[in-house]
Every structure is written in C-alpha cells, then in structure tokens.
Amino acid sequence: MAESPTGPSGEQPDPDNVRRIHRLVRMMQQYDLTAIDLVEGPTTIRLRRRTEAALPGPSHAAPALPAPTQAAAPLPGPSAAAPSAAPTAPPPAPEVDGLLIESPMVGTYYQSSAPDAPPFVTVGATVRPETTVCIIEAMKVFTEIPAGVSGRIAEILVQDKQPVEFGQPLFRVVPS
Amino acid sequence: MNDRPLPWPVRRLDEVDSTNDLARRLATGSDGSARPPLVLRADRQTRGRGRGANAWWSDEGSLTFSALLDPTAIGLLDRHTPLCSLAAAVAVVDAISPRVDRGRLAIRWPNDVEIDGRKVAGILPERINGPEGPRLIIGIGLNVRTRLDDASAEVRRMAGSLAEFAGIPLEPDDQEAIFADLIELLRGSLQLLSEDAADLSRRWAELDQLLGRPVRVDLGRKIVAGIGAGIGPDGGLRIDTGSGPQTVYGGRVLRDG
C-alpha cells in the first residue's frame, strides 16, 4: 500500500506536523535561531539548533532537513527534535548549498500553469515565501506550491509532469 | 421560487471565459477583487477548463460555476485540499439524485460524476496563493438540460445530461433548484471534510464507479493497470494489480478501462 498523503490520525505521522517542523527548521536557519518552543494545546514542539561554532563541517552547509518520518517521531509530546547533524562527530556531510523546497503531497509536479505557459520559476529566479514555484496535482486538485523561503533558485530537482512523493525535494534555494 | 437564501453570495454573469479563471483573477486582484466566499456563475463559458483534452461541453442547460473560498476560514487544512474533488462529487450526487429516476449514479475517481457510465458533471478544484493567503476555487460543471445534439459523437458517447435520466421533463426552475441545493450541499460536504468525517469518505467509497472493474491509470511515466479495489478515506484509488495492491493519488484514469 502506498503512503497516504493525508495521514489519517493514528496511521502515519501527521503531515501537517511534519510540514510545520520543516517550516520551523527553515525559519531557524533563516533567522539564525537556536531554539523554538511551540505549545499548542496538547502538542509541544521543541527544536534546538547548535550554534554555528559548534557545528562540524562547513559552516553554511544545508540545514539537512530531517526526513518526514524522523521529524515526526517526537510528536506529540514535549520531546526534542534536533534538526542539526548527528550527535557524534560525523564525517562531513555532502556539501549542499541552500534550502530544499519539498513537495507537501503525493502527486504530479507541473512547472507551469498551463502546457503553453512559461515555468513559474527557473534557475536563478529570486523567490519570496509567497512566490508560487510549481503546481502539484493530486486527485485532480491543482495546488500552487509557495516557496516558503526567500532566496534564489539554485537547482530544480524534478522534471515537468513527474510523479512526486510527500517530502520529495523539488528545488534547492540559496537563501537571501 | 429561487429566492431562498444561499450560504454564499452568488454573482451571475452572462458569459465568461472560465469561471475558475475569473475566480483566480478576482482572488489575485488582477481583475477587480472579491472577498470569499463567493460563487461565480456563468450562463455561458467560452473556455471552460479541464486540463488537457477534457473539453467541457456546455450550453444554457448546464450549470457552470466556481466557488471561491478561503480554506482557512472554513477549517480546511493543507491535507484536505486534494480531497476537495471527491467531497464536491458527493455533493453533486446528493443534489441530483432526487431527480434521477433511472440509471446508476457514481463517481469516476477522482472528479467526475456519471450516470450509467456517462459523465454528467466534472469538478476542477484549484488552490492558489493569493495576496491575502491561500484561496480555494472549486469549479463545477453540471449538465442539467444540456443539448448534446450538436456535440461530437465522442462527446455524446461519453457525456450525458441529467434530463435524460429524469422521470419528468426538467424545466429552468428545476435547474435553479438544483443549483441552490448543490451550493448548500457543497458547503455541507466541505464542512464534513474539515471534520474528517468518516460519513463522507464512506459515501465516496460507496459511489465508486471503478470498484471491481478493470482500470488503467496513466501516471505519466507508467500505467498502473488492474481491478479497482476501492477509494480509501485518504482519497487514494486502490488498484489490485497482478503484482499486488497499489494506491494511486494522481494521474489520469484512461477511459478505455
């Protein structure tokens, strides 16, 4: 059985929470925050980031967004998710500059609003959080995907009309 | 009649290119502006949409409209968005079933409503990024008294009109009553969706046209073929393939089965 894009409760990590953690992790990177505590009803999300000095490897390495399953593991409850690298001194991570924009759902990736329209973004384009970068179609619902970050598109990681999975990286963005 | 209050304001237009496109222009401020909720209803669409070759045949006997909604205001989360097709399809079925006297009403996953295998309604939801946040546009085309005489043989084979399956002739007033019912039912269906109501997913599972039938879904790079094994609560179409069950969330259901 394929993974659910909607995550009925109890079966899978709640994609909303996974997505929220991804956003928070990006925000921590973007604004250079070292800690975020978010309490909403029974759910507590605590994120801690090492300071730049303590980080092994290249100081501006990618934030290494955790895979959805890892990110969702600590939920719910007052536990910590560390978005940084592994706790023991790891071998230097493969150097990837920038942030990743990931697919929020299972579906088909479209680079433009219509077959004859220009792509929403191309490599080198500057995006803001609200900039539409692509459309994901799932069950004939066409969803415009916002960048969620500010920066410059460094790489497009998928091809037009390609099926994509939940959490699959779509773009690499060099933050501004 | 037709004066009954509707849950959302309706703006009626003689002719537009596509009500979904107009809703988008209004939501993004490129053609005036409009605050959701708002229903844009056209008596005639010159360029009704449907991606690819899904041309939509319509005339004054068709209901064509788009609901422009603020998903946040009606409690719909991101994960609900892909389910709007099925939720709207259930609303269409409920709106027309009292007028259908013969034929089997069903949903052809994920966004068509059929009677006896002929399409009477199509649904095209979109979620866009407006300057004031995300907006949901749910476009619906429903053939009530549509004359298909002038349509191509292929359209006539695949498409139908509600009037063909009704026990009594449908009048313009019936069309108005169906519109009013549909708006009310669409609002209710989206509310059930926002509540993750099992009743709603049970309905779309019961109405599955492809259940137990041969089905082929074109995913672009490959075709998944097998026997339809149900629409899940997450909206995915389960297919029993020769090599085991598979669930698809996208792609195009091929009409040749």
Short mmCIF file of C-alpha atoms in Angstrom, two decimals:
data_model
loop_
_atom_site.label_atom_id
_atom_site.label_comp_id
_atom_site.label_asym_id
_atom_site.label_seq_id
_atom_site.Cartn_x
_atom_site.Cartn_y
_atom_site.Cartn_z
CA MET A 1 0.00 0.00 0.00
CA ALA A 2 1.36 3.37 -0.90
CA GLU A 3 1.81 6.01 1.72
CA SER A 4 -1.09 8.25 2.41
CA PRO A 5 -0.69 11.90 1.54
CA THR A 6 -3.30 12.84 4.06
CA GLY A 7 -2.18 10.81 7.04
CA PRO A 8 -5.30 9.72 8.86
CA SER A 9 -4.51 10.05 12.53
CA GLY A 10 -3.00 7.00 14.12
CA GLU A 11 -1.71 5.51 10.91
CA GLN A 12 1.07 7.79 9.89
CA PRO A 13 2.91 10.84 11.13
CA ASP A 14 0.62 13.80 10.71
CA PRO A 15 1.88 15.56 7.58
CA ASP A 16 0.72 18.89 8.97
CA ASN A 17 3.05 18.47 11.89
CA VAL A 18 5.84 17.25 9.66
CA ARG A 19 5.37 20.24 7.42
CA ARG A 20 5.22 22.56 10.39
CA ILE A 21 8.53 21.20 11.69
CA HIS A 22 10.06 21.66 8.27
CA ARG A 23 8.92 25.27 8.23
CA LEU A 24 10.23 25.86 11.73
CA VAL A 25 13.57 24.32 10.86
CA ARG A 26 13.82 26.57 7.81
CA MET A 27 12.86 29.56 9.92
CA MET A 28 15.55 28.71 12.47
CA GLN A 29 18.10 28.62 9.70
CA GLN A 30 16.77 31.72 8.02
CA TYR A 31 16.76 33.86 11.14
CA ASP A 32 19.66 32.10 12.80
CA LEU A 33 17.60 31.00 15.78
CA THR A 34 18.96 28.43 18.18
CA ALA A 35 15.71 27.43 19.90
CA ILE A 36 11.99 27.35 19.26
CA ASP A 37 9.32 26.19 21.70
CA LEU A 38 5.85 25.93 20.27
CA VAL A 39 2.97 24.86 22.51
CA GLU A 40 -0.45 24.31 21.01
CA GLY A 41 -2.95 22.53 23.18
CA PRO A 42 -1.60 19.08 23.98
CA THR A 43 1.16 19.33 21.39
CA THR A 44 4.55 20.72 22.19
CA ILE A 45 7.26 21.12 19.61
CA ARG A 46 10.74 21.92 20.90
CA LEU A 47 13.53 22.48 18.45
CA ARG A 48 17.16 23.14 19.35
CA ARG A 49 19.91 24.04 16.95
CA ARG A 50 23.60 24.04 17.65
CA THR A 51 25.39 27.31 17.33
CA GLU A 52 27.47 27.87 14.25
CA ALA A 53 30.70 27.47 16.20
CA ALA A 54 29.68 24.06 17.44
CA LEU A 55 28.61 22.79 14.06
CA PRO A 56 31.01 20.41 12.45
CA GLY A 57 31.79 20.75 8.83
CA PRO A 58 31.11 23.66 6.52
CA SER A 59 29.52 26.48 8.43
CA HIS A 60 26.84 27.08 5.85
CA ALA A 61 26.01 23.53 4.99
CA ALA A 62 22.44 22.73 4.13
CA PRO A 63 20.14 22.56 7.09
CA ALA A 64 19.80 18.86 6.36
CA LEU A 65 16.08 18.80 6.82
CA PRO A 66 15.17 15.58 8.54
CA ALA A 67 13.19 13.06 6.57
CA PRO A 68 9.48 13.25 7.35
CA THR A 69 9.48 10.09 9.43
CA GLN A 70 12.37 11.27 11.57
CA ALA A 71 10.88 14.67 12.03
CA ALA A 72 7.52 13.35 13.04
CA ALA A 73 8.83 10.84 15.50
CA PRO A 74 8.90 13.13 18.54
CA LEU A 75 5.28 14.14 18.18
CA PRO A 76 3.20 14.56 20.17
CA GLY A 77 4.69 15.40 23.49
CA PRO A 78 7.36 17.55 24.99
CA SER A 79 10.35 15.94 23.37
CA ALA A 80 13.08 17.47 21.32
CA ALA A 81 13.82 17.19 17.65
CA ALA A 82 17.30 18.19 16.73
CA PRO A 83 17.44 19.50 13.21
CA SER A 84 21.18 19.57 13.23
CA ALA A 85 23.57 16.80 12.29
CA ALA A 86 24.10 13.57 14.23
CA PRO A 87 25.26 13.98 17.82
CA THR A 88 28.63 12.30 17.42
CA ALA A 89 31.18 13.92 15.19
CA PRO A 90 30.07 12.74 11.77
CA PRO A 91 32.01 12.59 8.56
CA PRO A 92 31.47 15.86 6.70
CA ALA A 93 28.06 15.79 5.11
CA PRO A 94 27.94 16.06 1.34
CA GLU A 95 28.06 19.74 0.71
CA VAL A 96 24.75 21.04 -0.49
CA ASP A 97 24.31 24.75 -0.50
CA GLY A 98 20.92 26.05 0.37
CA LEU A 99 17.48 25.04 1.47
CA LEU A 100 15.19 22.49 -0.07
CA ILE A 101 11.60 23.14 -1.07
CA GLU A 102 9.80 19.84 -0.65
CA SER A 103 6.55 18.53 -2.01
CA PRO A 104 3.80 18.81 0.59
CA MET A 105 1.84 15.99 -1.00
CA VAL A 106 1.89 12.97 -3.26
CA GLY A 107 1.00 13.95 -6.79
CA THR A 108 2.26 15.14 -10.13
CA TYR A 109 4.63 18.07 -10.49
CA TYR A 110 3.82 20.78 -13.02
CA GLN A 111 6.35 23.52 -13.74
CA SER A 112 3.78 25.90 -15.27
CA SER A 113 0.12 26.83 -15.02
CA ALA A 114 -0.66 25.50 -18.49
CA PRO A 115 1.22 23.46 -21.09
CA ASP A 116 1.94 26.57 -23.17
CA ALA A 117 2.73 28.87 -20.24
CA PRO A 118 6.26 29.69 -19.09
CA PRO A 119 7.53 27.93 -15.95
CA PHE A 120 6.73 29.58 -12.63
CA VAL A 121 10.45 29.74 -11.81
CA THR A 122 13.73 28.95 -13.50
CA VAL A 123 17.23 28.51 -12.12
CA GLY A 124 18.47 31.89 -10.94
CA ALA A 125 15.00 33.25 -10.19
CA THR A 126 14.52 35.11 -6.95
CA VAL A 127 11.69 33.86 -4.79
CA ARG A 128 9.91 35.12 -1.73
CA PRO A 129 7.97 32.91 0.69
CA GLU A 130 4.69 33.55 -1.12
CA THR A 131 6.09 33.04 -4.63
CA THR A 132 4.43 30.16 -6.44
CA VAL A 133 7.15 27.77 -7.57
CA CYS A 134 5.08 24.98 -9.09
CA ILE A 135 1.77 23.16 -9.08
CA ILE A 136 1.25 19.73 -7.58
CA GLU A 137 -1.79 17.88 -8.84
CA ALA A 138 -3.29 15.21 -6.66
CA MET A 139 -6.67 13.71 -7.38
CA LYS A 140 -7.30 16.38 -9.99
CA VAL A 141 -6.85 19.15 -7.46
CA PHE A 142 -4.25 21.61 -8.66
CA THR A 143 -2.37 23.16 -5.74
CA GLU A 144 0.00 26.06 -6.18
CA ILE A 145 3.02 25.49 -4.00
CA PRO A 146 4.55 28.58 -2.36
CA ALA A 147 8.33 28.76 -1.94
CA GLY A 148 8.05 29.23 1.81
CA VAL A 149 11.53 30.80 1.82
CA SER A 150 13.34 33.78 0.35
CA GLY A 151 16.26 33.25 -1.91
CA ARG A 152 17.44 32.27 -5.34
CA ILE A 153 16.53 29.03 -7.12
CA ALA A 154 19.81 27.16 -7.47
CA GLU A 155 18.53 23.88 -8.82
CA ILE A 156 15.32 22.29 -9.98
CA LEU A 157 15.35 18.70 -8.83
CA VAL A 158 12.33 17.30 -10.69
CA GLN A 159 11.01 17.32 -14.22
CA ASP A 160 7.72 18.58 -15.55
CA LYS A 161 4.85 16.11 -15.08
CA GLN A 162 6.95 13.86 -12.90
CA PRO A 163 5.18 11.97 -10.09
CA VAL A 164 6.46 13.17 -6.72
CA GLU A 165 6.22 11.78 -3.22
CA PHE A 166 5.40 13.51 0.01
CA GLY A 167 8.52 15.31 1.25
CA GLN A 168 10.43 14.87 -2.01
CA PRO A 169 12.83 17.78 -2.64
CA LEU A 170 11.69 19.87 -5.60
CA PHE A 171 14.03 22.86 -5.55
CA ARG A 172 17.28 23.88 -3.98
CA VAL A 173 17.26 27.51 -2.91
CA VAL A 174 20.20 29.63 -1.82
CA PRO A 175 18.69 31.75 0.95
CA SER A 176 18.96 35.51 0.74
CA MET B 1 -39.05 30.42 -6.26
CA ASN B 2 -35.28 30.74 -6.43
CA ASP B 3 -35.37 33.31 -3.69
CA ARG B 4 -34.23 31.02 -1.00
CA PRO B 5 -31.18 32.26 0.84
CA LEU B 6 -27.93 30.58 -0.10
CA PRO B 7 -24.99 30.12 2.24
CA TRP B 8 -22.65 32.02 -0.09
CA PRO B 9 -23.29 35.11 -2.21
CA VAL B 10 -23.66 34.43 -5.93
CA ARG B 11 -22.50 36.68 -8.76
CA ARG B 12 -24.20 35.70 -12.00
CA LEU B 13 -22.63 36.55 -15.33
CA ASP B 14 -23.88 36.18 -18.89
CA GLU B 15 -20.66 34.92 -20.33
CA VAL B 16 -17.10 34.42 -19.14
CA ASP B 17 -14.10 32.55 -20.47
CA SER B 18 -13.93 30.25 -17.47
CA THR B 19 -15.39 30.77 -14.01
CA ASN B 20 -12.27 29.25 -12.45
CA ASP B 21 -10.07 31.72 -14.31
CA LEU B 22 -12.30 34.62 -13.31
CA ALA B 23 -12.21 33.48 -9.67
CA ARG B 24 -8.43 33.38 -9.88
CA ARG B 25 -8.25 36.89 -11.35
CA LEU B 26 -10.55 38.21 -8.64
CA ALA B 27 -8.62 36.44 -5.89
CA THR B 28 -5.28 37.77 -7.10
CA GLY B 29 -6.64 41.28 -7.67
CA SER B 30 -5.80 41.29 -11.36
CA ASP B 31 -9.44 41.83 -12.34
CA GLY B 32 -11.13 43.82 -9.61
CA SER B 33 -11.38 41.99 -6.36
CA ALA B 34 -13.74 39.84 -4.43
CA ARG B 35 -13.82 38.50 -0.95
CA PRO B 36 -14.56 34.86 -0.37
CA PRO B 37 -16.92 33.18 -0.01
CA LEU B 38 -18.32 33.97 -3.42
CA VAL B 39 -19.90 31.87 -6.14
CA LEU B 40 -19.29 32.96 -9.73
CA ARG B 41 -21.92 31.54 -12.01
CA ALA B 42 -21.83 31.88 -15.78
CA ASP B 43 -24.72 31.30 -18.15
CA ARG B 44 -22.13 30.61 -20.81
CA GLN B 45 -18.50 29.69 -20.64
CA THR B 46 -16.39 30.23 -23.72
CA ARG B 47 -13.36 28.40 -22.44
CA GLY B 48 -14.48 26.05 -19.71
CA ARG B 49 -11.41 24.39 -18.39
CA GLY B 50 -10.25 20.91 -17.82
CA ARG B 51 -6.64 20.12 -18.19
CA GLY B 52 -5.55 18.61 -21.46
CA ALA B 53 -8.22 17.22 -23.72
CA ASN B 54 -11.01 17.41 -21.18
CA ALA B 55 -13.10 19.90 -23.10
CA TRP B 56 -16.34 20.63 -21.31
CA TRP B 57 -19.47 20.80 -23.42
CA SER B 58 -21.96 23.31 -22.05
CA ASP B 59 -24.93 25.45 -23.05
CA GLU B 60 -27.67 27.28 -21.20
CA GLY B 61 -28.90 23.94 -19.90
CA SER B 62 -25.64 23.47 -17.99
CA LEU B 63 -24.79 24.80 -14.58
CA THR B 64 -21.28 26.20 -14.64
CA PHE B 65 -19.90 27.92 -11.60
CA SER B 66 -16.90 28.26 -9.33
CA ALA B 67 -16.91 28.72 -5.59
CA LEU B 68 -14.13 31.00 -4.38
CA LEU B 69 -13.37 30.12 -0.77
CA ASP B 70 -10.89 30.89 1.97
CA PRO B 71 -9.86 27.38 3.06
CA THR B 72 -8.67 28.58 6.45
CA ALA B 73 -12.00 30.25 7.21
CA ILE B 74 -13.87 27.00 6.61
CA GLY B 75 -11.44 24.87 8.57
CA LEU B 76 -9.76 23.13 5.64
CA LEU B 77 -6.11 22.26 6.19
CA ASP B 78 -3.49 21.64 3.51
CA ARG B 79 -4.03 17.91 3.75
CA HIS B 80 -7.72 18.33 2.94
CA THR B 81 -7.05 20.11 -0.34
CA PRO B 82 -6.61 17.02 -2.56
CA LEU B 83 -9.88 15.64 -1.22
CA CYS B 84 -11.99 18.56 -2.43
CA SER B 85 -12.76 16.80 -5.73
CA LEU B 86 -14.31 13.82 -4.03
CA ALA B 87 -16.12 15.94 -1.43
CA ALA B 88 -17.62 18.08 -4.20
CA ALA B 89 -18.54 14.97 -6.20
CA VAL B 90 -20.53 13.62 -3.26
CA ALA B 91 -22.37 16.96 -3.08
CA VAL B 92 -23.20 16.78 -6.79
CA VAL B 93 -24.54 13.24 -6.42
CA ASP B 94 -26.72 14.27 -3.50
CA ALA B 95 -28.01 17.31 -5.36
CA ILE B 96 -29.10 15.40 -8.45
CA SER B 97 -30.11 12.01 -7.06
CA PRO B 98 -33.69 13.13 -6.22
CA ARG B 99 -34.17 13.90 -9.93
CA VAL B 100 -32.62 10.73 -11.30
CA ASP B 101 -35.22 8.07 -11.98
CA ARG B 102 -33.18 5.64 -13.99
CA GLY B 103 -29.53 4.81 -14.26
CA ARG B 104 -26.79 4.37 -11.70
CA LEU B 105 -25.18 7.44 -10.20
CA ALA B 106 -21.49 7.06 -9.48
CA ILE B 107 -18.22 8.92 -9.03
CA ARG B 108 -15.50 8.21 -11.53
CA TRP B 109 -12.42 8.78 -9.41
CA PRO B 110 -11.45 11.41 -8.71
CA ASN B 111 -13.53 14.23 -10.15
CA ASP B 112 -16.37 13.15 -12.45
CA VAL B 113 -19.96 12.25 -11.72
CA GLU B 114 -21.55 9.76 -14.07
CA ILE B 115 -24.92 8.20 -14.68
CA ASP B 116 -24.69 4.78 -16.28
CA GLY B 117 -21.10 5.49 -17.16
CA ARG B 118 -21.81 8.79 -18.92
CA LYS B 119 -20.36 11.94 -17.46
CA VAL B 120 -22.92 14.48 -16.29
CA ALA B 121 -20.65 16.58 -14.08
CA GLY B 122 -17.00 17.50 -13.82
CA ILE B 123 -15.19 19.14 -10.95
CA LEU B 124 -12.00 21.16 -11.10
CA PRO B 125 -10.63 22.38 -7.77
CA GLU B 126 -7.56 24.54 -7.52
CA ARG B 127 -5.71 26.07 -4.62
CA ILE B 128 -3.93 29.31 -5.40
CA ASN B 129 -1.68 31.67 -3.48
CA GLY B 130 -3.49 34.99 -3.29
CA PRO B 131 -2.04 38.18 -1.86
CA GLU B 132 -4.19 37.58 1.21
CA GLY B 133 -3.36 33.94 1.63
CA PRO B 134 -4.42 30.68 0.04
CA ARG B 135 -7.70 30.52 -1.81
CA LEU B 136 -9.67 27.50 -2.85
CA ILE B 137 -11.52 27.56 -6.15
CA ILE B 138 -13.93 24.72 -6.81
CA GLY B 139 -15.22 24.73 -10.36
CA ILE B 140 -18.24 22.59 -11.16
CA GLY B 141 -19.91 21.93 -14.48
CA LEU B 142 -23.18 20.02 -14.38
CA ASN B 143 -25.26 19.11 -17.41
CA VAL B 144 -28.87 19.50 -16.35
CA ARG B 145 -30.77 20.13 -19.59
CA THR B 146 -27.78 20.32 -21.87
CA ARG B 147 -28.45 19.55 -25.52
CA LEU B 148 -25.73 17.31 -26.77
CA ASP B 149 -27.17 17.02 -30.30
CA ASP B 150 -24.54 19.33 -31.71
CA ALA B 151 -21.68 17.72 -29.82
CA SER B 152 -19.29 15.32 -31.48
CA ALA B 153 -20.07 11.62 -31.48
CA GLU B 154 -17.30 11.08 -28.97
CA VAL B 155 -18.74 13.65 -26.55
CA ARG B 156 -22.20 12.12 -26.95
CA ARG B 157 -20.85 8.69 -26.15
CA MET B 158 -19.04 9.83 -23.01
CA ALA B 159 -21.22 12.65 -21.75
CA GLY B 160 -24.83 12.82 -20.70
CA SER B 161 -27.33 15.24 -19.35
CA LEU B 162 -29.40 14.83 -16.21
CA ALA B 163 -32.63 15.33 -18.18
CA GLU B 164 -32.05 12.03 -20.00
CA PHE B 165 -32.29 10.16 -16.72
CA ALA B 166 -35.14 12.12 -15.11
CA GLY B 167 -38.67 10.76 -14.96
CA ILE B 168 -40.24 14.12 -15.73
CA PRO B 169 -39.07 16.87 -18.07
CA LEU B 170 -36.71 19.25 -16.30
CA GLU B 171 -37.62 22.94 -16.51
CA PRO B 172 -35.45 26.02 -15.96
CA ASP B 173 -36.89 26.25 -12.45
CA ASP B 174 -35.64 22.76 -11.73
CA GLN B 175 -32.21 23.83 -12.85
CA GLU B 176 -32.33 26.76 -10.41
CA ALA B 177 -33.48 24.47 -7.60
CA ILE B 178 -30.64 22.04 -8.32
CA PHE B 179 -28.15 24.93 -8.23
CA ALA B 180 -29.45 26.07 -4.84
CA ASP B 181 -29.37 22.51 -3.49
CA LEU B 182 -25.86 22.00 -4.80
CA ILE B 183 -24.45 25.12 -3.17
CA GLU B 184 -25.96 24.10 0.15
CA LEU B 185 -24.72 20.53 -0.18
CA LEU B 186 -21.24 21.63 -1.26
CA ARG B 187 -20.96 23.78 1.84
CA GLY B 188 -22.06 20.83 3.98
CA SER B 189 -19.70 18.41 2.26
CA LEU B 190 -16.69 20.69 2.77
CA GLN B 191 -17.65 21.04 6.41
CA LEU B 192 -17.67 17.25 6.78
CA LEU B 193 -14.28 17.20 5.07
CA SER B 194 -12.90 19.73 7.55
CA GLU B 195 -14.16 17.45 10.34
CA ASP B 196 -12.54 14.36 8.80
CA ALA B 197 -15.99 12.81 8.97
CA ALA B 198 -15.99 9.10 8.19
CA ASP B 199 -19.51 9.51 6.76
CA LEU B 200 -18.08 11.48 3.87
CA SER B 201 -15.32 9.04 2.93
CA ARG B 202 -17.84 6.20 3.25
CA ARG B 203 -20.04 7.95 0.70
CA TRP B 204 -17.32 8.34 -1.91
CA ALA B 205 -16.31 4.74 -1.38
CA GLU B 206 -19.91 3.60 -1.95
CA LEU B 207 -20.20 5.66 -5.11
CA ASP B 208 -17.00 4.31 -6.69
CA GLN B 209 -17.67 3.67 -10.36
CA LEU B 210 -14.42 1.76 -10.79
CA LEU B 211 -14.91 -0.73 -7.95
CA GLY B 212 -14.43 -4.25 -9.21
CA ARG B 213 -13.85 -3.09 -12.76
CA PRO B 214 -10.75 -3.10 -14.93
CA VAL B 215 -8.94 0.21 -14.57
CA ARG B 216 -5.84 1.75 -16.06
CA VAL B 217 -4.28 4.91 -14.63
CA ASP B 218 -1.72 6.82 -16.64
CA LEU B 219 0.87 8.19 -14.24
CA GLY B 220 2.90 9.84 -17.00
CA ARG B 221 5.89 7.53 -16.85
CA LYS B 222 3.99 4.33 -16.33
CA ILE B 223 0.50 2.94 -16.44
CA VAL B 224 -0.94 1.13 -13.45
CA ALA B 225 -3.46 -1.46 -14.58
CA GLY B 226 -5.65 -3.82 -12.60
CA ILE B 227 -9.01 -4.08 -10.94
CA GLY B 228 -10.44 -1.16 -8.98
CA ALA B 229 -10.36 -2.06 -5.27
CA GLY B 230 -11.95 0.99 -3.69
CA ILE B 231 -11.38 4.64 -2.84
CA GLY B 232 -9.77 4.99 0.57
CA PRO B 233 -10.54 7.55 3.28
CA ASP B 234 -7.39 9.36 2.11
CA GLY B 235 -8.88 9.62 -1.37
CA GLY B 236 -6.39 7.27 -2.99
CA LEU B 237 -7.62 4.82 -5.61
CA ARG B 238 -6.65 1.26 -4.75
CA ILE B 239 -5.90 -0.99 -7.66
CA ASP B 240 -5.33 -4.73 -7.47
CA THR B 241 -2.56 -5.27 -9.96
CA GLY B 242 -1.12 -8.60 -10.99
CA SER B 243 1.79 -7.95 -8.64
CA GLY B 244 -0.23 -6.81 -5.62
CA PRO B 245 -2.30 -3.87 -4.47
CA GLN B 246 -1.24 -0.36 -5.32
CA THR B 247 -2.75 3.02 -4.42
CA VAL B 248 -2.58 5.98 -6.75
CA TYR B 249 -3.15 9.63 -5.87
CA GLY B 250 -2.62 11.23 -9.23
CA GLY B 251 -2.58 10.51 -12.90
CA ARG B 252 -5.35 10.08 -15.39
CA VAL B 253 -7.88 7.30 -15.44
CA LEU B 254 -7.98 6.03 -19.00
CA ARG B 255 -11.47 5.78 -20.39
CA ASP B 256 -10.91 2.52 -22.20
CA GLY B 257 -10.65 0.74 -18.84
#
